[in-house]
Coordinates of C-alpha atoms in Angstrom, one line a residue:
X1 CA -19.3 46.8 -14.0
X2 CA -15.6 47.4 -13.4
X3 CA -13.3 48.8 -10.7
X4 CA -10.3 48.8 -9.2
X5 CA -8.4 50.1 -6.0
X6 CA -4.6 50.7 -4.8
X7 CA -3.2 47.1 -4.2
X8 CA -3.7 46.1 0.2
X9 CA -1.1 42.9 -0.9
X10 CA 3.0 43.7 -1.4
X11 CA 3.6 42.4 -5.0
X12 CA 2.9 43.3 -8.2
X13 CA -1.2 43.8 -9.2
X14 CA -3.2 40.9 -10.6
X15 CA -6.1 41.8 -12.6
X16 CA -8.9 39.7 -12.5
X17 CA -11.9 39.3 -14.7
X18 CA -15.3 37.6 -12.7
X19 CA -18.0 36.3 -14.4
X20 CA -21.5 35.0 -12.9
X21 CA -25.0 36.2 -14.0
X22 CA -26.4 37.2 -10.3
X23 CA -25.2 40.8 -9.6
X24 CA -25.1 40.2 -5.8
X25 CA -22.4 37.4 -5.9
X26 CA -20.6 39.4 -8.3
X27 CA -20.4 42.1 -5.7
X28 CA -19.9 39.1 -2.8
X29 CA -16.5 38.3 -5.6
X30 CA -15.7 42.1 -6.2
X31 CA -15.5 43.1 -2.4
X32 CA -13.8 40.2 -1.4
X33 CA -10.9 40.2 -3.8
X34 CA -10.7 44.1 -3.9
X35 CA -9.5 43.8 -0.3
X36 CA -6.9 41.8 -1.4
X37 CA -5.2 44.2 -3.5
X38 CA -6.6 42.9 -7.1
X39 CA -8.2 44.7 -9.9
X40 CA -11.5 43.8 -10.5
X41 CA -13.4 43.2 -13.7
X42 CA -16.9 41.9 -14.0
X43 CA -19.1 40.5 -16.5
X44 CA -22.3 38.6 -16.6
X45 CA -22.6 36.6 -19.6
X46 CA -20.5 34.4 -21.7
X47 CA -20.4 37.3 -24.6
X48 CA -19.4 40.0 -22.1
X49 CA -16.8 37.9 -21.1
X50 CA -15.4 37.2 -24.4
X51 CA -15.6 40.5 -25.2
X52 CA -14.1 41.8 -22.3
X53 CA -11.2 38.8 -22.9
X54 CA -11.0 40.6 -26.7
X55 CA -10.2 43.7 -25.5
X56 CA -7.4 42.6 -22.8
X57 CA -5.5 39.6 -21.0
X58 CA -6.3 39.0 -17.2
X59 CA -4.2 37.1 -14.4
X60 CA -6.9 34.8 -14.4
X61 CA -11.0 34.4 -15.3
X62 CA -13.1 32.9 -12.5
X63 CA -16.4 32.1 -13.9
X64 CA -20.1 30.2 -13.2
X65 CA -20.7 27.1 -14.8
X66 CA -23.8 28.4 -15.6
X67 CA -24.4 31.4 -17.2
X68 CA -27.5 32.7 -19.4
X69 CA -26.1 32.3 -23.1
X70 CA -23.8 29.1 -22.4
X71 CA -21.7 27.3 -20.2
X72 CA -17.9 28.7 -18.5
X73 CA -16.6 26.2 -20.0
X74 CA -17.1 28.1 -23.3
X75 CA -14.6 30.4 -22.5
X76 CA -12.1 28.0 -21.2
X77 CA -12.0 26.6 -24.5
X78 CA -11.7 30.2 -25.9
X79 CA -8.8 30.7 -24.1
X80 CA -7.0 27.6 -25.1
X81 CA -7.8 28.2 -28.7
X82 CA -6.2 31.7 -28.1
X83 CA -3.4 29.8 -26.6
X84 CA -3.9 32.7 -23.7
X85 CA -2.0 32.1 -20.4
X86 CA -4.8 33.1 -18.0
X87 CA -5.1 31.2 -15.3
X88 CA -9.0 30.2 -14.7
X89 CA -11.1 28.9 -11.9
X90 CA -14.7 27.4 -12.4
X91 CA -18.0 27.8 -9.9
X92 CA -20.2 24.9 -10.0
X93 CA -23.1 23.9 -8.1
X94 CA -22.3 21.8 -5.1
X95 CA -22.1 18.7 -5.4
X96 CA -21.7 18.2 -9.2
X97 CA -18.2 16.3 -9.3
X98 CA -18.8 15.6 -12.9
X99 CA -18.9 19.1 -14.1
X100 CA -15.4 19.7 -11.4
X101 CA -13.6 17.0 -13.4
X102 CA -14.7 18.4 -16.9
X103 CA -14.1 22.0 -15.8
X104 CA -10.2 20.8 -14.9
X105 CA -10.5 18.4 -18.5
X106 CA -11.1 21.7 -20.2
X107 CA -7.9 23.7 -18.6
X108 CA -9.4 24.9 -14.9
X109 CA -6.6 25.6 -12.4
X110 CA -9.0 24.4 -9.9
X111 CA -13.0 24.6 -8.9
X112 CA -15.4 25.7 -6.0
X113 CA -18.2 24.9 -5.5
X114 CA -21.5 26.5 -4.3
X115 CA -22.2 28.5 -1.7
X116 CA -18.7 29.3 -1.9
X117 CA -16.6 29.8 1.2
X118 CA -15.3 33.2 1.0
X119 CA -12.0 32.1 3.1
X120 CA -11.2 29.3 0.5
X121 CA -12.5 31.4 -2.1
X122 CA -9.4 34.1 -1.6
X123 CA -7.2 31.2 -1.1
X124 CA -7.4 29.4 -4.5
X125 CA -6.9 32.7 -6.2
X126 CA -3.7 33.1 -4.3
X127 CA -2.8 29.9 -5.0
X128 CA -3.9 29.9 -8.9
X129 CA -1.5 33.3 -9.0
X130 CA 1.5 31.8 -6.9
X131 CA 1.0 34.5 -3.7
X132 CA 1.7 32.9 -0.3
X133 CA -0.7 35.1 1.9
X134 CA 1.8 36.2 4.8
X135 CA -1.3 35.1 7.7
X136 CA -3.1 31.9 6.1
X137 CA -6.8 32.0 7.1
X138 CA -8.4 29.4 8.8
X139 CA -10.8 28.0 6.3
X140 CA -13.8 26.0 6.6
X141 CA -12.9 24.2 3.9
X142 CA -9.7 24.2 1.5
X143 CA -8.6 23.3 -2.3
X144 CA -7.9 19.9 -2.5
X145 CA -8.4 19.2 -6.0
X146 CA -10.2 15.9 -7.3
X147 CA -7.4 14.2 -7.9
X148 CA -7.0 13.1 -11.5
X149 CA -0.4 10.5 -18.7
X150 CA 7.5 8.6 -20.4
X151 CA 10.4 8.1 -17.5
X152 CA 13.5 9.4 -16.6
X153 CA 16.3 9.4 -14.6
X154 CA 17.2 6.7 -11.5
X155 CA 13.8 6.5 -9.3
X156 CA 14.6 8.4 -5.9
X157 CA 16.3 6.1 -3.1
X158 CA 13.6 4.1 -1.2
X159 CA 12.8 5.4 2.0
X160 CA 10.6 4.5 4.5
X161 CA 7.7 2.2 3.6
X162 CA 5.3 4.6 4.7
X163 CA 5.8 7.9 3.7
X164 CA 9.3 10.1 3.1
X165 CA 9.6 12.8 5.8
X166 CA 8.5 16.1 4.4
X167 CA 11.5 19.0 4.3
X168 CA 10.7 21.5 6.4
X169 CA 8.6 24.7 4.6
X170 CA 12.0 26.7 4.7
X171 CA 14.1 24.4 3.4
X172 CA 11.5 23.8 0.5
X173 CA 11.0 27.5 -0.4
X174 CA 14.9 27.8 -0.4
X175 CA 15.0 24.7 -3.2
X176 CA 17.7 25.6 -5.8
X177 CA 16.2 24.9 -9.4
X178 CA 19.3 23.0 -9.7
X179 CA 18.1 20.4 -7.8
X180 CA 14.4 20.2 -8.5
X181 CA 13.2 17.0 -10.0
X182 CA 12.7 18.3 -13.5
X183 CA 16.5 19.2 -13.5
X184 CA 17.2 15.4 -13.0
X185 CA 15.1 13.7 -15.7
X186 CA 17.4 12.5 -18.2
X187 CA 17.2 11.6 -21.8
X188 CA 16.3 13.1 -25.2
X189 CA 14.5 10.2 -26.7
X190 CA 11.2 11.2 -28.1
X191 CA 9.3 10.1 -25.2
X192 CA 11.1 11.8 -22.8
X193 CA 10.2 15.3 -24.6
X194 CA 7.0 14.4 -24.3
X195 CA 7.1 13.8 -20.4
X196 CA 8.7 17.1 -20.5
X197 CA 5.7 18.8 -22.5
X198 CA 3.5 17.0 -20.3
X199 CA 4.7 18.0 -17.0
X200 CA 4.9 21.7 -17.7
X201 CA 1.0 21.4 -18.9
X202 CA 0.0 19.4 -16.3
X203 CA 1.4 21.7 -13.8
X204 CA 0.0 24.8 -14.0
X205 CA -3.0 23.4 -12.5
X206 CA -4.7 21.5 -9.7
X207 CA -5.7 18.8 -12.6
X208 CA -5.8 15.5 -11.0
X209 CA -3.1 13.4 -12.4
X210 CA -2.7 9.7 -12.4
X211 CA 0.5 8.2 -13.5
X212 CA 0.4 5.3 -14.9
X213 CA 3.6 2.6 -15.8
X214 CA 5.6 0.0 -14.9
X215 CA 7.5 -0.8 -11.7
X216 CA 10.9 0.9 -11.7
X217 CA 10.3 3.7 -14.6
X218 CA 10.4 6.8 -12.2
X219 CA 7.0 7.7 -11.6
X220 CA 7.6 9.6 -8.1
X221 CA 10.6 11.6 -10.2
X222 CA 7.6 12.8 -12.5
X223 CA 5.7 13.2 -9.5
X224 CA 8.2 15.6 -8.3
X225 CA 8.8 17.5 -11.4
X226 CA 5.0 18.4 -11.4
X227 CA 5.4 19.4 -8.1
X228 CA 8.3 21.7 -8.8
X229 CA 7.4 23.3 -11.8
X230 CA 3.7 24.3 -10.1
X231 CA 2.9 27.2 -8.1
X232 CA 3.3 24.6 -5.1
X233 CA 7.1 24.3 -5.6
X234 CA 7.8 26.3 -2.3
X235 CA 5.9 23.9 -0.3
X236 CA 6.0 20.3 0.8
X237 CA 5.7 17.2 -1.7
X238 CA 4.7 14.1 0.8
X239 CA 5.5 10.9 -1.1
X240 CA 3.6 7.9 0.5
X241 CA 3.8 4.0 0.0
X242 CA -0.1 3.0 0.0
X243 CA 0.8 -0.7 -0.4
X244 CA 3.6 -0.8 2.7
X245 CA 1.2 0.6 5.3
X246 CA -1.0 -2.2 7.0
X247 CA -4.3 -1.8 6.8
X248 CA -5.5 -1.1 10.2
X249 CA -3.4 1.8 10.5
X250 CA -4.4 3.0 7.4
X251 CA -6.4 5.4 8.7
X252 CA -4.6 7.2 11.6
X253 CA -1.5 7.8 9.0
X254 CA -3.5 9.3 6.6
X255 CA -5.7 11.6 8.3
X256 CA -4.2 11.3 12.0
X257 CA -5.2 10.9 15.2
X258 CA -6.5 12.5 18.6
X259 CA -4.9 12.0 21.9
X260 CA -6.9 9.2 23.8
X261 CA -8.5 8.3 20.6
X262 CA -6.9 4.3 20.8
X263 CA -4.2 2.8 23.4
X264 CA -0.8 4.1 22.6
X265 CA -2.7 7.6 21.3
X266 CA -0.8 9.4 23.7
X267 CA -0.7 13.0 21.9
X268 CA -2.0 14.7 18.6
X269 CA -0.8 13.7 16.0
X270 CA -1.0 15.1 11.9
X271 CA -1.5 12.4 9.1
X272 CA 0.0 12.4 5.5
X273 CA -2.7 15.5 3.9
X274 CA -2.2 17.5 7.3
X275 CA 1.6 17.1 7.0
X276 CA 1.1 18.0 3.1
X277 CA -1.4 20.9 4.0
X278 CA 0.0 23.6 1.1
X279 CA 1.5 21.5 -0.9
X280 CA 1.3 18.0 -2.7
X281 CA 0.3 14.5 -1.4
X282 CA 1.8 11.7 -3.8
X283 CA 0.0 8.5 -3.3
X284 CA 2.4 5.6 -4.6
X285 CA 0.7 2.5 -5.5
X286 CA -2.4 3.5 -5.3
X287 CA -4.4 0.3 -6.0
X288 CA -3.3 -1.6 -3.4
X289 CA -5.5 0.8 -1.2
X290 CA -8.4 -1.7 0.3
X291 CA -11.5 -1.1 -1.1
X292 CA -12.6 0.6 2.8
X293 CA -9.6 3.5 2.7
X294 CA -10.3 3.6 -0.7
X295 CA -14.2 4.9 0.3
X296 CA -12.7 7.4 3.1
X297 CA -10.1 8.7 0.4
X298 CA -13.0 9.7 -1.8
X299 CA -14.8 11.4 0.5
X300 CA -11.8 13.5 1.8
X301 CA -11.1 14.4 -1.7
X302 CA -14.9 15.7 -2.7
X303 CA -15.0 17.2 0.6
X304 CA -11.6 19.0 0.9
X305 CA -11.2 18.3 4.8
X306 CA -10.2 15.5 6.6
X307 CA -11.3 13.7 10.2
X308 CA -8.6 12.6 12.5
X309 CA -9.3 9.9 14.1
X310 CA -11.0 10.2 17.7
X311 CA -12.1 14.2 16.7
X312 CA -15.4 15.0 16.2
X313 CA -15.1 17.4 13.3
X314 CA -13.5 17.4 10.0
X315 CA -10.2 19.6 9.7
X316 CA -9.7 21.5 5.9
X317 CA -7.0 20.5 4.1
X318 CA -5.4 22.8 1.3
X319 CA -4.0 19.6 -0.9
X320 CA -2.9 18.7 -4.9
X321 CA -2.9 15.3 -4.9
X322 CA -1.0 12.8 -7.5
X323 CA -1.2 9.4 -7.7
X324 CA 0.5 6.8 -9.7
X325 CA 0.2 2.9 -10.1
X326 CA 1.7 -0.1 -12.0
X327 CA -1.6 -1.7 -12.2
X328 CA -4.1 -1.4 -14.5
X329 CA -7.1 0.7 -12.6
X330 CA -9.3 0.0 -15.7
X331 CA -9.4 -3.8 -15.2
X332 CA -9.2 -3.5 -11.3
X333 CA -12.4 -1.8 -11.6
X334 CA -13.9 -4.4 -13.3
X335 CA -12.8 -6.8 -11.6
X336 CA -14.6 -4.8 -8.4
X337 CA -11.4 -4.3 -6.8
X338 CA -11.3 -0.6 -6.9
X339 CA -13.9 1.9 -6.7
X340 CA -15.2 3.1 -9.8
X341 CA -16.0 6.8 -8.3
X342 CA -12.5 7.0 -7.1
X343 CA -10.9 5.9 -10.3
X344 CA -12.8 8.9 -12.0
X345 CA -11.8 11.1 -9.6
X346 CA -8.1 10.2 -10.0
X347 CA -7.9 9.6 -13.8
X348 CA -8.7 13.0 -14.8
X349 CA -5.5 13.0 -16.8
X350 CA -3.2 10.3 -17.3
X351 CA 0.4 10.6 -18.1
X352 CA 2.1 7.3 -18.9
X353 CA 6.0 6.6 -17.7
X354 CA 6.9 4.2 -20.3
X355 CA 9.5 1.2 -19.4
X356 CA 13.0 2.2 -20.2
X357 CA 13.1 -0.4 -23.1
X358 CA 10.9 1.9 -25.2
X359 CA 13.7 4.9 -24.7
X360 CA 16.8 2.8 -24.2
X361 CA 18.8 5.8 -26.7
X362 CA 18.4 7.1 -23.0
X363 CA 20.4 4.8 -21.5
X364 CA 24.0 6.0 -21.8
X365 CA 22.7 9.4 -20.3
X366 CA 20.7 8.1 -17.3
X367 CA 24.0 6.1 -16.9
X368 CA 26.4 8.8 -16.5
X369 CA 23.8 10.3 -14.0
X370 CA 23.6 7.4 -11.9
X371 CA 27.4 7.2 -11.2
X372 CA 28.0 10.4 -10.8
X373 CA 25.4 10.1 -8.1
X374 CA 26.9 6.8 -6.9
X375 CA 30.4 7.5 -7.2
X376 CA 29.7 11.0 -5.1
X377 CA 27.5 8.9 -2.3
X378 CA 30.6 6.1 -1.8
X379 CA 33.3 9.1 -2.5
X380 CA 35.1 7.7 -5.4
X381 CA 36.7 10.0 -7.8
X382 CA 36.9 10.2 -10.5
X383 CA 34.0 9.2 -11.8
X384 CA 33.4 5.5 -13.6
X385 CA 32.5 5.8 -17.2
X386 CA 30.8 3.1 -19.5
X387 CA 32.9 1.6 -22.0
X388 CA 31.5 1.5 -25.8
X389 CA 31.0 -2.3 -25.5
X390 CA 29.3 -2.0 -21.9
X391 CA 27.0 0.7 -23.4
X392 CA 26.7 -1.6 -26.8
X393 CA 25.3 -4.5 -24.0
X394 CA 23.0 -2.7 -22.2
X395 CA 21.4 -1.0 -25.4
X396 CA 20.6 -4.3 -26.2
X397 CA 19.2 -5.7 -23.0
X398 CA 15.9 -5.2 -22.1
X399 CA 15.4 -3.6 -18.5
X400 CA 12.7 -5.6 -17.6
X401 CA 13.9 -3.8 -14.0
X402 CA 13.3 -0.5 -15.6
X403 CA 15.6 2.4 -14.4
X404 CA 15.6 0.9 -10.7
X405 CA 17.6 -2.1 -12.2
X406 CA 20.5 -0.5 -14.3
X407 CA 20.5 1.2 -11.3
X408 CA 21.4 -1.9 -9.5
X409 CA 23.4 -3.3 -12.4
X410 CA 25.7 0.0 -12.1
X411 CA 26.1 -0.3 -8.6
X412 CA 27.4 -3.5 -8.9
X413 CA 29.8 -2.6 -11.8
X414 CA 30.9 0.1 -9.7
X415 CA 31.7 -2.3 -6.8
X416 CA 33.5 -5.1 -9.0
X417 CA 35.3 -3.0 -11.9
X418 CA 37.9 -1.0 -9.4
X419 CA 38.8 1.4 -12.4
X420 CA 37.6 4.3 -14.7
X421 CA 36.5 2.1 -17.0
X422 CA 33.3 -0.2 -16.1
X423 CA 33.5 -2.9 -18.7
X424 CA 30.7 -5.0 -20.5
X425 CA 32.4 -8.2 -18.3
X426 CA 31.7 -5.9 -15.2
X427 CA 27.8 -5.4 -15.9
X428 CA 27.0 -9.4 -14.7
X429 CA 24.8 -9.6 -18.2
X430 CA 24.7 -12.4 -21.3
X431 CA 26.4 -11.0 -23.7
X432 CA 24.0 -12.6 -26.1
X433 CA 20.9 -10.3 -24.5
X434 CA 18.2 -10.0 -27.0
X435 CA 18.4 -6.7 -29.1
X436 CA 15.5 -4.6 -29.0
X437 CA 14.7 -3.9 -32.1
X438 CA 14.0 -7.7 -32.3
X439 CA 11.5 -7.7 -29.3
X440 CA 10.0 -4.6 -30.9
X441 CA 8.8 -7.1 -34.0
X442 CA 7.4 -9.7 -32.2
X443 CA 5.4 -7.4 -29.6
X444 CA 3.4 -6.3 -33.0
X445 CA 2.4 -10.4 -33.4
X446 CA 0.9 -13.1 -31.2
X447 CA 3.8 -15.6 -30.1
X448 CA 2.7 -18.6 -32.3
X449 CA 2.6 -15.8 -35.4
X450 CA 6.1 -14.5 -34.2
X451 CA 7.6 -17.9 -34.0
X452 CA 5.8 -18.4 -37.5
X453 CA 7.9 -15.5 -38.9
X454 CA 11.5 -16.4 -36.9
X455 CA 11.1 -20.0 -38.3
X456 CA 10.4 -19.5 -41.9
X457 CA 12.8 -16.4 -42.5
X458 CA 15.1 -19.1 -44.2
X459 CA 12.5 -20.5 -46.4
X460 CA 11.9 -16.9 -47.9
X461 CA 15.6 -16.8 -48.2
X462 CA 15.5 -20.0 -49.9
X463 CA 12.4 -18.9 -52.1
X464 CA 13.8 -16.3 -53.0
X465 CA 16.7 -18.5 -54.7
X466 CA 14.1 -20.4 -56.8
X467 CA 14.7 -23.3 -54.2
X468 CA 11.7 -25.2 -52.5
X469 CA 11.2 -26.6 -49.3
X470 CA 8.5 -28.9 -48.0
X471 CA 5.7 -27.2 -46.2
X472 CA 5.0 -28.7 -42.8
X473 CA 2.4 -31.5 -42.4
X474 CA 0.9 -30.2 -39.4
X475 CA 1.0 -26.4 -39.2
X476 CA -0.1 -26.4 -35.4
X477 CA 2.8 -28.8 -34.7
X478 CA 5.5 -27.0 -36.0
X479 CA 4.3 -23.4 -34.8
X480 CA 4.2 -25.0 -31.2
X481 CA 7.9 -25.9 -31.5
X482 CA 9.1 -23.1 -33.0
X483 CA 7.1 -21.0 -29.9
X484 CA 8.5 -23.6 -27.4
X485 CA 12.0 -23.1 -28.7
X486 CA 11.5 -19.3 -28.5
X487 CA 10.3 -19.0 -25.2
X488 CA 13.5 -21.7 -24.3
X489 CA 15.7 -19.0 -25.4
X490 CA 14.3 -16.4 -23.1
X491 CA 13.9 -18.4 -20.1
X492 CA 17.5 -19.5 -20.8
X493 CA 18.9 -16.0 -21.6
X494 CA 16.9 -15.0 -18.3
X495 CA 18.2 -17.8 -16.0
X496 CA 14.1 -18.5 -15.9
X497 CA 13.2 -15.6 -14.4
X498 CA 9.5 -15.6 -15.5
X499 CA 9.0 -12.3 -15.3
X500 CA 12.4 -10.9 -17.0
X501 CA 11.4 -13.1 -19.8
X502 CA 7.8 -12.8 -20.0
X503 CA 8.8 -9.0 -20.1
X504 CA 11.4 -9.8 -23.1
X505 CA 9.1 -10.9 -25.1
X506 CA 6.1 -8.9 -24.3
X507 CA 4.3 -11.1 -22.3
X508 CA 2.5 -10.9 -18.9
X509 CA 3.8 -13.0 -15.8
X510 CA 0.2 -14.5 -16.6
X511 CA 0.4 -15.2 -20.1
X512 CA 4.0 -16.5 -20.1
X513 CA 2.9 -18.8 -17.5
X514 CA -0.2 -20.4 -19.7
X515 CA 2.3 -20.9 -22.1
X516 CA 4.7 -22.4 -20.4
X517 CA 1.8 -24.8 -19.0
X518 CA 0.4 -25.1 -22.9
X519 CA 3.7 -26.4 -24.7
X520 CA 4.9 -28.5 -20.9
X521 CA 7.6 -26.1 -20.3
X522 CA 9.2 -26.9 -17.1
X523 CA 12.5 -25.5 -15.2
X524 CA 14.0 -28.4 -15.6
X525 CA 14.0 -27.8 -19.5

């Protein structure tokens, strides 16, 4: 069955291609769309699809899970193997979240479940073709996907703990592409291009993404660049702090509040996924949620509405959400910290920021970017440039900071070096910093086997001259003082900042400390 009808929508015509194995919702599908100005194909198999896919390309393919001679799913992988641009959306029965998350695994834009809502039905297929209806309809329930993986330029400048005020929706749909976030990720290292890659897959849908890296690697920039290179880009992107909000209030900032509904309530008031109603909700930190928000968050995610506190119903919400952590959600799970529902919900696909040590041929480029940007705040001219032996240092040290701290370090520089030129002298860094490449051989060993190595690099030399030397009388011994002298240097080199040197060499905060404790390493030392 096919038809089609003079386009009721300004724009140009989508053609879309339905297919579901009961002829009554197919007609439910047909109507509803035709009187939004689509064209209308139907088909009520997984073979009439594909044939119907053979024969021409559609705006998008909504389809049942379910159909008589396989699965939708079949011909989401069909299309990716086509490399097709089709946008597609997935019916499943209500309820089943796991066939939601492998519907977006496979390449869904988004998912509904059944008995479809007609109101939400028409407004994910706007949504999946980037049309803004001019009169959005009040829907009984809205798309908020199940939420579901390196870095780049300076992280934005903290804001509030809380949340960053949204821009207004004007001032977001006027957004130069100049100034989106994708424009400011800098770098060409190899793992940059990949963010890049990633990002422009990741954001032609309402995949749940989780990204996952360290502290000061840019994760909300990424988190940004997703949301401006998505079908979302005209509306708001609310970033939020979930570790910086205290827990009893928790509740009222993400989902708001009714007037009357505790003392000080003295008006309505909209929470972070109201505020980000169109658009995308960023949840920062996303571990440190208690495990009791962390219940409420899951619930408002499957059911794609949200309860203000004091109401009595749940409001829809029309919400992509991101989320991004420095923590390990695997081991938190285990460790019963963190809801093992939730993190299946969020992990859908994870894209991994990696530390700025693993890109530092990056560095002299996010450098330039960050004083431009610093010099224009503070109103010097001209700009500051790194000299060769300031960019020589840093290439060597190993950010354990990230990009947030040769952001510091620059704006330092820029305060002490009063010139053009910001010098290696104006950086505040040992010059003997430990060179990257060396950090990069002994992450591939354990510390005692790394010391192993560093301390017998002479006797190859020496073997290698048809000279002997005497092998150690207890092995142990002498690999626990060539690790104690090793981890010496780093504490030294870091002023015995743990962390900075645990990061150095590749160790956890945790596992520098046991060493440290193991060979009686003290501050003093």
């Amino acid at each position: 069955m096919s038809s089609s009808s003079s386009p009721a929508a300004v724009g140009p015509t989508h053609r879309l291609l339905v297919v579901d194995d009961e002829p009554d919702l197919r007609t439910l599908y047909e109507l509803t769309l035709l009187r939004e100005g689509y064209e209308l194909e139907t088909a009520g198999s997984v073979s009439e699809g594909l044939a119907r896919l053979q024969a021409q390309s559609y705006s998008a393919v909504i389809t049942d899970m379910r159909l008589p001679d396989g699965s939708g799913l079949d011909l989401l992988h069909w299309l990716e193997q086509q490399g097709r641009g089709e946008k597609t959306l997935v019916i499943t029965a209500y309820g089943s979240a796991e066939n939601a998350v492998e519907a977006l695994k496979a390449g869904a834009y988004d998912y509904l479940t059944k008995p479809v809502d007609l109101r939400q039905f028409r407004l994910v297929v706007a949504s999946a073709l980037g049309r803004v209806p001019a009169a959005p309809p009040v829907v009984a329930k809205s798309p908020i996907a199940a939420p579901a993986a390196a870095p780049i330029a300076a992280p934005e400048p903290q804001a509030s703990p809380v949340a960053k005020t949204p821009a207004p929706r004007a001032a977001a749909a006027s957004l130069p592409a100049s100034n989106s976030a994708l424009s400011r990720l800098a770098g060409q290292s190899p793992a940059m291009q990949e963010v890049r890659a990633l990002i422009d897959k990741v954001s032609r849908s309402m995949a749940p993404v989780l990204l996952q890296g360290e502290s000061g690697t840019g994760k909300e920039l990424v988190a940004r660049a997703i949301h401006d290179s998505g079908v979302r880009a005209r509306q708001r992107f609310v970033a939020v702090n979930c570790g910086a909000i205290p827990e009893q209030l928790l509740e009222a900032e993400f989902f708001g509040y009714r007037k009357g509904a505790f003392t000080g309530a003295h008006e309505d008031r909209e929470g972070f996924f109201q505020a980000a109603d169109g658009g995308t909700l960023f949840l920062d930190e996303i571990g440190d949620l208690p495990l009791a928000m962390q219940s409420k968050l899951l619930r408002s995610i499957q059911e794609r509405s949200v309860r203000p506190v004091g109401a009595v119903v749940e409001a829809p919400v029309n919400v992509r959400i991101l989320s991004a952590t420095h923590k390990d959600l695997s081991a938190e799970v285990a460790a019963g910290r963190f809801r093992q529902d939730l993190f299946y919900r969020l992990n859908v696909i994870q894209l991994r920021v990696p530390p700025l040590r693993e890109r530092i041929e990056d560095v002299a480029q996010i450098g330039e970017r960050v004083l431009q940007r610093i010099a224009q705040d503070a109103g010097v001219s001209p700009v500051p440039r790194l000299s060769a032996d300031a960019l020589e240092l840093l290439s060597r040290y190993a950010f354990p900071g990230n990009v947030r701290e040769l952001e510091n370090l620059l704006h330092r520089a820029l305060a002490l070096s009063g010139g053009e030129w910001i010098m290696a002298a104006d950086l505040g860094l040992p010059e003997d910093v430990l060179d990257d490449s060396q950090l990069g051989a002994f992450d591939a060993l354990e510390p005692a086997e790394a010391g192993a190595v560093a301390g017998l690099g002479e006797s190859d030399e020496a073997l290698d001259q048809g000279q002997s030397q005497e092998l150690p009388a207890d092995l142990a011994v002498y690999l626990d003082e060539v690790e104690r002298e090793i981890l010496l240097r780093a504490l030294a080199r870091h002023r015995f900042n743990r962390t900075a040197a645990g990061a150095a060499l590749g160790l956890s905060l945790r596992q520098i400390r046991y060493r440290m404790a193991r060979l009686g390493i003290t501050a003093g030392d």
